[in-house]
XYZ file of C-alpha atoms in Angstrom:
343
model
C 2.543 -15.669 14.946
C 5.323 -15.199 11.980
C 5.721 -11.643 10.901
C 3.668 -10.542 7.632
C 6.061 -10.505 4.561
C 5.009 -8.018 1.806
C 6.304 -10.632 -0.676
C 9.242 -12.463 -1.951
C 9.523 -14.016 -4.789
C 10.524 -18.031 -4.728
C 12.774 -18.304 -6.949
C 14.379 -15.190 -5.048
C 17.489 -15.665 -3.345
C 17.982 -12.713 -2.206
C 19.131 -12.299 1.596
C 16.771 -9.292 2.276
C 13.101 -8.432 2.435
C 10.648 -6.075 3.597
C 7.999 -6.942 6.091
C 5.036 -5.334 7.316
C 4.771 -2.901 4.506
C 1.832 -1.870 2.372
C 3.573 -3.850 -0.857
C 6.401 -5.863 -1.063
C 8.478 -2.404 -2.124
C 8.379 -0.996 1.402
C 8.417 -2.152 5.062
C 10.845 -3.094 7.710
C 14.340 -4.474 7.060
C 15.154 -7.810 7.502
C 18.199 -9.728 6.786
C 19.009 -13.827 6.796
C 22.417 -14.780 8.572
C 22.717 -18.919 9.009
C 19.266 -19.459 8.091
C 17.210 -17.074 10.354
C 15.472 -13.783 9.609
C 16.167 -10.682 11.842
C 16.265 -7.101 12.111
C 18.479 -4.287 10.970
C 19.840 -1.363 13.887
C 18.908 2.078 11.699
C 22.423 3.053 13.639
C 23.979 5.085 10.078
C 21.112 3.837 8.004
C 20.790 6.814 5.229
C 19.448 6.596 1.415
C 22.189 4.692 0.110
C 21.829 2.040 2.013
C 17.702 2.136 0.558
C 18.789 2.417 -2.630
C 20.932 -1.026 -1.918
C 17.551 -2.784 -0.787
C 15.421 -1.719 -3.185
C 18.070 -3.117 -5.824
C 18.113 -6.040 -4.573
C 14.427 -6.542 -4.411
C 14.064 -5.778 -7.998
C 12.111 -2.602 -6.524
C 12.371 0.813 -8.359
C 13.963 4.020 -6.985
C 14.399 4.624 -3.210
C 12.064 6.925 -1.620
C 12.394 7.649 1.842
C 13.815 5.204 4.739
C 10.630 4.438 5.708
C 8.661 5.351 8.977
C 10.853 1.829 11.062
C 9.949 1.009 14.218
C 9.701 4.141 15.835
C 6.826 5.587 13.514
C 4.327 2.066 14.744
C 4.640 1.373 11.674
C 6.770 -1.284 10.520
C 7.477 -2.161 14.337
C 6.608 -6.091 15.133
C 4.759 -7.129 17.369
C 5.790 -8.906 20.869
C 5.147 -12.253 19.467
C 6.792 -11.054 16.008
C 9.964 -10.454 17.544
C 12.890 -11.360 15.593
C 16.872 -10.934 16.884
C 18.461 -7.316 15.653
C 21.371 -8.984 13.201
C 23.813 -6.320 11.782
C 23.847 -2.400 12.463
C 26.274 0.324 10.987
C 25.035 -0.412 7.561
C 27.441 1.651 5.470
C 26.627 1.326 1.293
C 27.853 4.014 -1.428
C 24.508 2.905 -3.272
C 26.380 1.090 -5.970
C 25.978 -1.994 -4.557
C 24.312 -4.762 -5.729
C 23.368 -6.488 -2.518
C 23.207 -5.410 1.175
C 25.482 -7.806 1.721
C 28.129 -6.187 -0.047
C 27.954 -2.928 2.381
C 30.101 -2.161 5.334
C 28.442 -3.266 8.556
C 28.752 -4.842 12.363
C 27.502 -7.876 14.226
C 27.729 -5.782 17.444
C 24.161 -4.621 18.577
C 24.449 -4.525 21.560
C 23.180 -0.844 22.180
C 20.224 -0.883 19.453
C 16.486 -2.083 20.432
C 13.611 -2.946 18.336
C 12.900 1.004 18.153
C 15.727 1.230 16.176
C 14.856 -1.177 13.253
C 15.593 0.367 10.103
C 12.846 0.825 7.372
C 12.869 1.171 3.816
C 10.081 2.671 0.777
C 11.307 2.281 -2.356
C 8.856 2.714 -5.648
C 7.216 -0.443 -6.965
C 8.409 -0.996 -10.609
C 5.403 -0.429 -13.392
C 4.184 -4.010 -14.543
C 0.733 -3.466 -14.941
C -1.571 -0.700 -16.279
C -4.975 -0.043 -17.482
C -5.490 1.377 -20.558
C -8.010 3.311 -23.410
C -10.504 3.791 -20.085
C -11.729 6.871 -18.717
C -9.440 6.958 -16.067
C -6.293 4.604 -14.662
C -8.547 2.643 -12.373
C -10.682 1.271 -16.225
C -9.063 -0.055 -19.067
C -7.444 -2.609 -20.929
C -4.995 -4.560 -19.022
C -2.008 -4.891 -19.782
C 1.642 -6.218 -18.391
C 4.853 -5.376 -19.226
C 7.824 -8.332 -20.171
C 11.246 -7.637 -22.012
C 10.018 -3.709 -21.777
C 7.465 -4.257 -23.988
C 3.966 -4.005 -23.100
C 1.376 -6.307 -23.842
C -2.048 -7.291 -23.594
C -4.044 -10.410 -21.211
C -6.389 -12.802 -22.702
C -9.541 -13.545 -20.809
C -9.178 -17.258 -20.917
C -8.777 -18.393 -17.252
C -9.329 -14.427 -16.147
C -11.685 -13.833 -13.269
C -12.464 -11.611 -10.165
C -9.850 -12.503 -8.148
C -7.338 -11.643 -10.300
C -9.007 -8.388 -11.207
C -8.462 -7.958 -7.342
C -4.772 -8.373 -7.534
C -4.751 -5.677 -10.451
C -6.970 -3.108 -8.621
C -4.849 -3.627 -5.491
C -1.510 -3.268 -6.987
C -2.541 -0.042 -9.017
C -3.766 1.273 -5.514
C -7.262 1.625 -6.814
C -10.389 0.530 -5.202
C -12.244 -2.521 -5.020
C -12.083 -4.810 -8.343
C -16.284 -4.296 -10.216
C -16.222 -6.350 -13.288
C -14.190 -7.707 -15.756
C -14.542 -8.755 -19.404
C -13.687 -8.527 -22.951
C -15.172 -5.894 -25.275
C -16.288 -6.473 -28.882
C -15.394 -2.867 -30.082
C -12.585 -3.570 -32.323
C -11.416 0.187 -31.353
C -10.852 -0.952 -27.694
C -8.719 -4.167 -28.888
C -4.586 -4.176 -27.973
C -1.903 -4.032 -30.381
C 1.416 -6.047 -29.778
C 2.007 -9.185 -27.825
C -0.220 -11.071 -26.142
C 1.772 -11.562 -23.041
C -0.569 -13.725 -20.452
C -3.163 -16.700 -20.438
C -4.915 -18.369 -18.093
C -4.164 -16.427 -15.182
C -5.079 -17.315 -12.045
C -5.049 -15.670 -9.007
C -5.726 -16.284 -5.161
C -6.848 -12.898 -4.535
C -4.164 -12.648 -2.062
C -1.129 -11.966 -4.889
C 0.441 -8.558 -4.397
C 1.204 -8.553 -8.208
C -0.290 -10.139 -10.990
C 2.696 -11.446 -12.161
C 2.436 -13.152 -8.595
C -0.103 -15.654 -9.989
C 0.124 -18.610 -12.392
C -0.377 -18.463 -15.809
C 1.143 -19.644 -18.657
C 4.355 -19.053 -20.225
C 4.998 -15.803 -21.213
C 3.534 -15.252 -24.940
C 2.126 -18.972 -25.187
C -1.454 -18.489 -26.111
C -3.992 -19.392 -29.340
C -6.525 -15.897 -28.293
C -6.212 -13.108 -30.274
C -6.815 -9.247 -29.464
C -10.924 -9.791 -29.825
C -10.040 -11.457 -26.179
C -8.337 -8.735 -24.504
C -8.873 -8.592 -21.012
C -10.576 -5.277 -19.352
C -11.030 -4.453 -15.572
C -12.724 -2.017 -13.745
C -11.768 -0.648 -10.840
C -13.659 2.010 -7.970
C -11.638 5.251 -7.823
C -8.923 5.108 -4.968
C -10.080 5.125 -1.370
C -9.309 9.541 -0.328
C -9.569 11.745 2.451
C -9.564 15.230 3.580
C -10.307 18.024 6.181
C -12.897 20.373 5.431
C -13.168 23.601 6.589
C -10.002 24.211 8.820
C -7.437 26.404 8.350
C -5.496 24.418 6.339
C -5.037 20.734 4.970
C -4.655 19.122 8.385
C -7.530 19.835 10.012
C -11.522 20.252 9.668
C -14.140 17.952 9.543
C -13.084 14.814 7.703
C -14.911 13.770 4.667
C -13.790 10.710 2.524
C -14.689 9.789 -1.212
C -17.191 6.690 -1.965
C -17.833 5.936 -5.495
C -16.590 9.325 -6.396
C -19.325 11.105 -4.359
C -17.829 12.687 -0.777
C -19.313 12.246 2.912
C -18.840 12.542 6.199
C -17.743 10.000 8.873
C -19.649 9.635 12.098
C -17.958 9.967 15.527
C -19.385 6.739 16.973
C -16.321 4.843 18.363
C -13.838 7.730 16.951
C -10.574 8.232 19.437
C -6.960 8.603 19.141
C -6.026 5.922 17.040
C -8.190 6.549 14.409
C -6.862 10.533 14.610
C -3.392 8.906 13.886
C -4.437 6.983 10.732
C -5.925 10.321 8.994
C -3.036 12.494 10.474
C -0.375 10.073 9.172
C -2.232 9.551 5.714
C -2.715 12.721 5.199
C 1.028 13.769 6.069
C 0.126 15.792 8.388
C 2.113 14.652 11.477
C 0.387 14.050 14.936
C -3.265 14.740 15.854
C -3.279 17.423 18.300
C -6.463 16.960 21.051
C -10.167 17.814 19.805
C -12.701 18.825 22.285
C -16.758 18.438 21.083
C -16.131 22.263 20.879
C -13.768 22.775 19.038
C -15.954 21.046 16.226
C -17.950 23.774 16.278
C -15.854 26.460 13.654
C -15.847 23.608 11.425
C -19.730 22.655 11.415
C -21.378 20.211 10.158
C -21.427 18.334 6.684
C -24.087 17.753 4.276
C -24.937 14.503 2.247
C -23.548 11.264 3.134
C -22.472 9.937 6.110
C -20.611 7.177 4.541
C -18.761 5.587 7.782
C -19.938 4.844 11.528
C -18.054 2.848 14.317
C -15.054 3.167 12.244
C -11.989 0.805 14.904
C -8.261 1.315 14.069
C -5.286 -0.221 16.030
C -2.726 2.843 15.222
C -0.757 1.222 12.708
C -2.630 1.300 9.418
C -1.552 3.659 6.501
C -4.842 4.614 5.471
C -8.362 4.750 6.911
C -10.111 2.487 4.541
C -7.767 -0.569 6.036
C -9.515 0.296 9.500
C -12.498 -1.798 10.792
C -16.030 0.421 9.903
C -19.771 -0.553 9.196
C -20.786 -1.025 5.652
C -20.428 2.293 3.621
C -23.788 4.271 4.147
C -24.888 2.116 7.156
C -25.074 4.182 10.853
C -27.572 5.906 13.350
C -25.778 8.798 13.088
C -26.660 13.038 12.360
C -24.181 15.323 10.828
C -23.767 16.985 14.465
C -21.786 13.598 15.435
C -19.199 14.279 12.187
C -15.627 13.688 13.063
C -13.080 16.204 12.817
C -9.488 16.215 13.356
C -6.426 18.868 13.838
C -2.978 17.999 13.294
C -0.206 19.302 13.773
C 0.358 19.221 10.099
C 4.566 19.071 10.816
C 5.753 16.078 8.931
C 8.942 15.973 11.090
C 7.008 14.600 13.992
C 7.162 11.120 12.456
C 10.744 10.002 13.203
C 12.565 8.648 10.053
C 10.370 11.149 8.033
């Protein structure tokens, strides 16, 4: 089994990439020496040397160094393995290329725990606008620092997908063209005939043609709407990082049911909600929290450790369980950010 890229470009020839990540700005390092793909030893690894990657990638500012291998993150899998390449990465953060940095061949001390991560932010190329909210509008891209608008010829679903997904809104509802003049673009009309997979982490990831080569005009501006973004928190605790859990379903919240619930799935809501490392829960210690009211919105909810948010775990269909509000979850952290190495 090859290791899942976050994305690189083709017509990239860039000797770095990101894998594992949630998008194709953030993920594990990798580097290609004679051909093959391997790892980088986070031996000296520091914000400069992010700043470095994320240049290269085209990628925006550099965040953090990312969770690496040590967080279960980024960390491959057996059969993912790939050979640890370079370590003592040293960059000023002027560099264009990773390449260009100080670093050694000799890694012989460093294991797979050591692999160095990066997060930088993903450049703005897409945006919904003249909706209610970021997740409805308008779409439109952004070429030569200009934005502009889509036209609807080709548009469907699955590229609506790629634009919910990559604005880290929800699930992709409709998408058409409106007839009120007031909702029309201004500007270029940047895109036609897009088409997507589905599976694009960008829109500008799918075909289409030529920038600006087009016969609509703004009466076929493209619109898309998106659910609100997938949230969670703990209710009722002493502070953010722990209560009973309630997450956010077509902007209504609910509880989640305990079917199935263990220590992995503690781990997802802990680490999305920055709150470090679940801390054990006995059925008592429920009890100060209570119980919820409303929905239950998840049951049998299955995660393997590793996913960044809760909503990319395994669950029934939202609303479906054989559950009461006495079986909601709740969680305690330990709500100290610094028990995530690399954090």
């Amino acid at each position: 089994m090859s290791p899942v890229i976050s994305h690189l470009s083709a017509e990239s020839s860039s000797s770095v990439r990101l894998v594992s990540g949630p998008h194709h700005c953030e993920g594990r390092v990798e580097v290609k020496r004679d051909g093959q793909w391997g790892t980088v030893c986070d031996d000296e690894w520091d914000l400069n040397d992010v700043a470095v990657v994320c240049r290269e990638l085209g990628c925006g500012a550099a965040v953090e160094l990312g969770c690496g291998a040590s967080g279960e993150i980024y960390k491959p899998l057996a059969e993912e393995m790939q050979p640890i390449l370079i370590s003592e990465v040293k960059c000023n953060g002027t560099e264009d290329t990773l390449a260009q940095c100080g670093q050694e061949d000799d890694v012989y001390d460093c294991s797979h725990n050591e692999d160095a991560g990066a997060s930088c932010e993903i450049p703005e190329t897409v945006r919904l606008v003249g909706g209610p909210g970021r997740c409805v509008g308008r779409v439109e891209v952004k070429h030569r620092d200009q934005w502009g608008t889509v036209c609807q010829a080709g548009w469907n679903l699955s590229a609506a997908k790629v634009v919910c997904q990559q604005l880290g809104c929800g699930k992709a509802i409709l998408t058409r063209t409106y007839c009120d003049k007031a909702s029309h673009g201004q500007g270029p009309i940047w895109l036609s005939q897009v088409s997507c997979t589905g599976q694009e982490l960008t829109v500008l990831g799918c075909h289409s043609e030529p920038w600006g080569k087009n016969n609509c005009t703004h009466e076929e501006d493209t619109w898309v709407h998106c659910e609100d973004p997938f949230e969670l928190k703990l209710e009722g605790g002493d502070n953010h990082c722990s209560g009973r859990l309630a997450v956010r379903h077509k902007g209504t919240w609910g509880s989640v049911c305990d079917d199935g619930w263990g220590e992995k799935e503690n781990q997802v809501v802990c680490r999305q909600l920055g709150c470090g490392k679940p801390l054990s829960l006995s059925p008592k210690a429920r009890k100060p929290f209570g119980p919820g009211v409303g929905h239950i919105w998840l049951d049998d909810v299955h995660c393997s450790g590793r996913e960044r948010s809760l909503e990319k775990c395994r669950h029934r269909f939202w609303g479906h369980h054989d559950c009461t509000h006495n079986e909601d979850v709740a969680v305690i952290c330990s709500a100290k950010d610094s028990d995530f190495p690399g954090a």
